[in-house]
PDB file of C-alpha atoms in Angstrom:
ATOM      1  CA  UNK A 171       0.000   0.000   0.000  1.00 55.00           C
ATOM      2  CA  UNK A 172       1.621   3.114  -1.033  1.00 52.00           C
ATOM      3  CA  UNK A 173       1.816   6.670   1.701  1.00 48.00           C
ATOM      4  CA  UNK A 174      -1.044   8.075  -0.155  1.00 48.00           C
ATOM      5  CA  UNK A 175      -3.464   4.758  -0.076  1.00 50.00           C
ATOM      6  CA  UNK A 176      -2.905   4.811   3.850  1.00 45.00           C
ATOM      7  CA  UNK A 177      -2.925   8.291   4.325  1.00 47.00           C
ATOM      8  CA  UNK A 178      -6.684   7.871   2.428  1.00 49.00           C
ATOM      9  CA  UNK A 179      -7.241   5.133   4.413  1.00 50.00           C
ATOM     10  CA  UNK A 180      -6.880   6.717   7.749  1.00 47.00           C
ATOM     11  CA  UNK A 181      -8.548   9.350   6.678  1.00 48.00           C
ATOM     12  CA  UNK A 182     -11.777   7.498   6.274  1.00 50.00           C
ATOM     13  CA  UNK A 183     -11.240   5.658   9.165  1.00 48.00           C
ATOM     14  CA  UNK A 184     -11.078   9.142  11.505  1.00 47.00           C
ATOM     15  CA  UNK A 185     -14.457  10.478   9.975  1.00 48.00           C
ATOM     16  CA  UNK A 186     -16.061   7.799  10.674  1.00 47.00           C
ATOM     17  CA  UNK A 187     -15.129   7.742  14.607  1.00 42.00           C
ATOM     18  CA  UNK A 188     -17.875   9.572  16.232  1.00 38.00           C
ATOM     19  CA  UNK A 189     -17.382  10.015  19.619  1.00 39.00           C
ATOM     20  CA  UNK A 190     -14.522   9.316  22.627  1.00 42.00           C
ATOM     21  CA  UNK A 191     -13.744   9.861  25.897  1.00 49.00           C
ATOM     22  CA  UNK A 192     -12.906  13.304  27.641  1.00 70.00           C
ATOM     23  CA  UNK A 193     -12.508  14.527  30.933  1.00 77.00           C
ATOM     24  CA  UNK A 194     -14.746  16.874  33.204  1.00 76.00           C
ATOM     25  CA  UNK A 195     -12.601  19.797  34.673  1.00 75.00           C
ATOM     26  CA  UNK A 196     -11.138  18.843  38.229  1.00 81.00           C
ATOM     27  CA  UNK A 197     -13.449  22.017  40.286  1.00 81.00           C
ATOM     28  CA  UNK A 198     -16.779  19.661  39.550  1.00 80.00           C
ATOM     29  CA  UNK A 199     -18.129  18.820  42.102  1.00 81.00           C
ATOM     30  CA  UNK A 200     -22.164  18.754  41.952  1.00 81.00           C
ATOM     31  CA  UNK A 201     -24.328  16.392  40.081  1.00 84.00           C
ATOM     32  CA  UNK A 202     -22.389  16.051  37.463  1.00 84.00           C
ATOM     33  CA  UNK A 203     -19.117  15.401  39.312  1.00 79.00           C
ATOM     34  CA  UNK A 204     -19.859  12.059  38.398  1.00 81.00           C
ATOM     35  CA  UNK A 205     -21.008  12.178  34.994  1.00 81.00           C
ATOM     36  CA  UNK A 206     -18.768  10.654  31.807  1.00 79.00           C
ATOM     37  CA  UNK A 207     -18.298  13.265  28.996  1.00 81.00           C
ATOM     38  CA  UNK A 208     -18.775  12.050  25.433  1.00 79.00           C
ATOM     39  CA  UNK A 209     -17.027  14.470  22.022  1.00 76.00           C
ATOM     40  CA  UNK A 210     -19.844  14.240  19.292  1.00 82.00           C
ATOM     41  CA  UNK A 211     -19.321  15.467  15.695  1.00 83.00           C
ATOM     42  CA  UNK A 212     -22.671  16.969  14.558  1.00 86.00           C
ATOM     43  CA  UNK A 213     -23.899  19.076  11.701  1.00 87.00           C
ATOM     44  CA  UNK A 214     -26.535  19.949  13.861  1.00 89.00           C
ATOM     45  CA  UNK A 215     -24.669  21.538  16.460  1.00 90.00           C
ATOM     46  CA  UNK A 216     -27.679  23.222  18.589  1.00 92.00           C
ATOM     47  CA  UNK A 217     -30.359  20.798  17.975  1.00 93.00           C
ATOM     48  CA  UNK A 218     -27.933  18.251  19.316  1.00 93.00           C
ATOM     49  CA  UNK A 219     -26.030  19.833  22.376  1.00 92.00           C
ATOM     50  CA  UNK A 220     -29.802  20.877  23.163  1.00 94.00           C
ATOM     51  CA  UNK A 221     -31.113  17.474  23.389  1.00 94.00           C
ATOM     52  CA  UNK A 222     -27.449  16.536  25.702  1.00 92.00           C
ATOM     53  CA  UNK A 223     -28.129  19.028  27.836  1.00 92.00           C
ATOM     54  CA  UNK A 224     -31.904  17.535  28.187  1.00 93.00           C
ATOM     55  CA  UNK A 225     -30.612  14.378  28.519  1.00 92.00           C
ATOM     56  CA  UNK A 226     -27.880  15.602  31.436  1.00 89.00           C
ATOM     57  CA  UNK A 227     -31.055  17.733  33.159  1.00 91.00           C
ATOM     58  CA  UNK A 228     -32.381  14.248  33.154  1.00 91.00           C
ATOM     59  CA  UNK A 229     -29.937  12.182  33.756  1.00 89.00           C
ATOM     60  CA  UNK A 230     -28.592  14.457  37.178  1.00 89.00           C
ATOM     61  CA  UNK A 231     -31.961  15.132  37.907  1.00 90.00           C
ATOM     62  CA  UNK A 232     -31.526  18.839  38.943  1.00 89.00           C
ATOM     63  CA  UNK A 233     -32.742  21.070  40.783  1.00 88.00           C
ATOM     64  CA  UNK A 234     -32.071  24.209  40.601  1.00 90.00           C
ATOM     65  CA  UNK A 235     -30.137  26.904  39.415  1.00 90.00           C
ATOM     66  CA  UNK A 236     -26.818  26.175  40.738  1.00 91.00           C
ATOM     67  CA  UNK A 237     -26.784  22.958  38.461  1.00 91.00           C
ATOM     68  CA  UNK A 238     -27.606  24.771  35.512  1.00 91.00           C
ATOM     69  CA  UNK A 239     -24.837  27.068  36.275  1.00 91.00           C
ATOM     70  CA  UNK A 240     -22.225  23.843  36.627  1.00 90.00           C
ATOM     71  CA  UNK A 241     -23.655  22.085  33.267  1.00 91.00           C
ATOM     72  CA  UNK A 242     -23.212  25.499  31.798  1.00 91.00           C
ATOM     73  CA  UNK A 243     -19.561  25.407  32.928  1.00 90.00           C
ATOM     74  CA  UNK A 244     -19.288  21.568  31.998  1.00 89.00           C
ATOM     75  CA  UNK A 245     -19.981  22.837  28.642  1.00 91.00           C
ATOM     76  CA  UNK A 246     -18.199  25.996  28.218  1.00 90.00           C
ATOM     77  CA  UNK A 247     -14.760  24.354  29.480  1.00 88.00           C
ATOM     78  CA  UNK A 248     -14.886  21.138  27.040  1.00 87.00           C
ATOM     79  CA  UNK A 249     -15.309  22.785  24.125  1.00 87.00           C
ATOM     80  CA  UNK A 250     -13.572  24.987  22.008  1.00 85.00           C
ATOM     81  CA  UNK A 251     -14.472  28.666  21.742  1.00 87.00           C
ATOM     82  CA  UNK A 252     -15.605  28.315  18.461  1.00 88.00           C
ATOM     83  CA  UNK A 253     -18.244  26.041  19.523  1.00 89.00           C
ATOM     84  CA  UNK A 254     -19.665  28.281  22.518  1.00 91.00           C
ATOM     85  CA  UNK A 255     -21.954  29.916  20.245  1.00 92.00           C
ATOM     86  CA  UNK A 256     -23.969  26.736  19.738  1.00 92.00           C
ATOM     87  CA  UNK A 257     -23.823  25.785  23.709  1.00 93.00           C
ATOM     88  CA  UNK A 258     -24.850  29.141  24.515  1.00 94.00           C
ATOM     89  CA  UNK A 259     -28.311  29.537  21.291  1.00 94.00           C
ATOM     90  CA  UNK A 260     -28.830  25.563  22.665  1.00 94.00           C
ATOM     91  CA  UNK A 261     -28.859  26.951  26.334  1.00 93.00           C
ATOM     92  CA  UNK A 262     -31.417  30.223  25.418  1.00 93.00           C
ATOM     93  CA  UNK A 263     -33.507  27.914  23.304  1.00 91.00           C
ATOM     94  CA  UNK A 264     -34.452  26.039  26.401  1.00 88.00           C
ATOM     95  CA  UNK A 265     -35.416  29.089  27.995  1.00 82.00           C
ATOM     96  CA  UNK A 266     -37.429  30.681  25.314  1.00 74.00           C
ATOM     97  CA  UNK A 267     -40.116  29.250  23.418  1.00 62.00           C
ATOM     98  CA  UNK A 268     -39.064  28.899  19.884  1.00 56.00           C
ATOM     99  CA  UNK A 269     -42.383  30.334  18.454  1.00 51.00           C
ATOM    100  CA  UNK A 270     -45.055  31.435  20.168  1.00 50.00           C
ATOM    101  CA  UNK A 271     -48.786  31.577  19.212  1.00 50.00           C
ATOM    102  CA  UNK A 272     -51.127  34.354  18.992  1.00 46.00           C
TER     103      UNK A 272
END
């Protein structure tokens, strides 16, 4: 197999990995001290940090405020900045009906 058949090759092989492992920041210490933290490619970035942050409301089962604020943080430190637009529209859209009738 020549450099440029495994090169291809390895290419394919990383887009098809969808998700691994990564670690919470060490200051957690609420509900989701506990929790394991999954990377997920998506091309629907809000619609599907939206439904993980459902599923970690959930999941936790919290109750107030100051576990918002930590899944917030949870969040906001595993990702890069570029994706803290999407956490932050996913976070609102929870908090604001996305159309409302009149």
């Amino acid at each position: 197999m020549t450099h440029k058949e495994l090169s291809k090759n390895s290419m394919k092989k990383r887009r098809e990995r969808v998700s691994f492992s990564a670690s919470l920041p060490e200051d957690v210490h609420g509900v989701f001290a506990d929790s394991d933290c999954v990377v997920q490619y998506s091309s629907h970035p809000v619609r599907d940090i939206r439904k993980s942050i459902l599923e970690m409301i959930r999941y936790a089962k919290v109750q107030d405020w100051n576990d918002i604020e930590e899944l917030i943080y949870c969040y906001i430190a595993l990702n890069s900045l570029e994706t803290h637009y999407y956490i932050k529209d996913a976070f609102v859209s929870l908090s604001f009906p996305l159309s409302t009738n009149h």
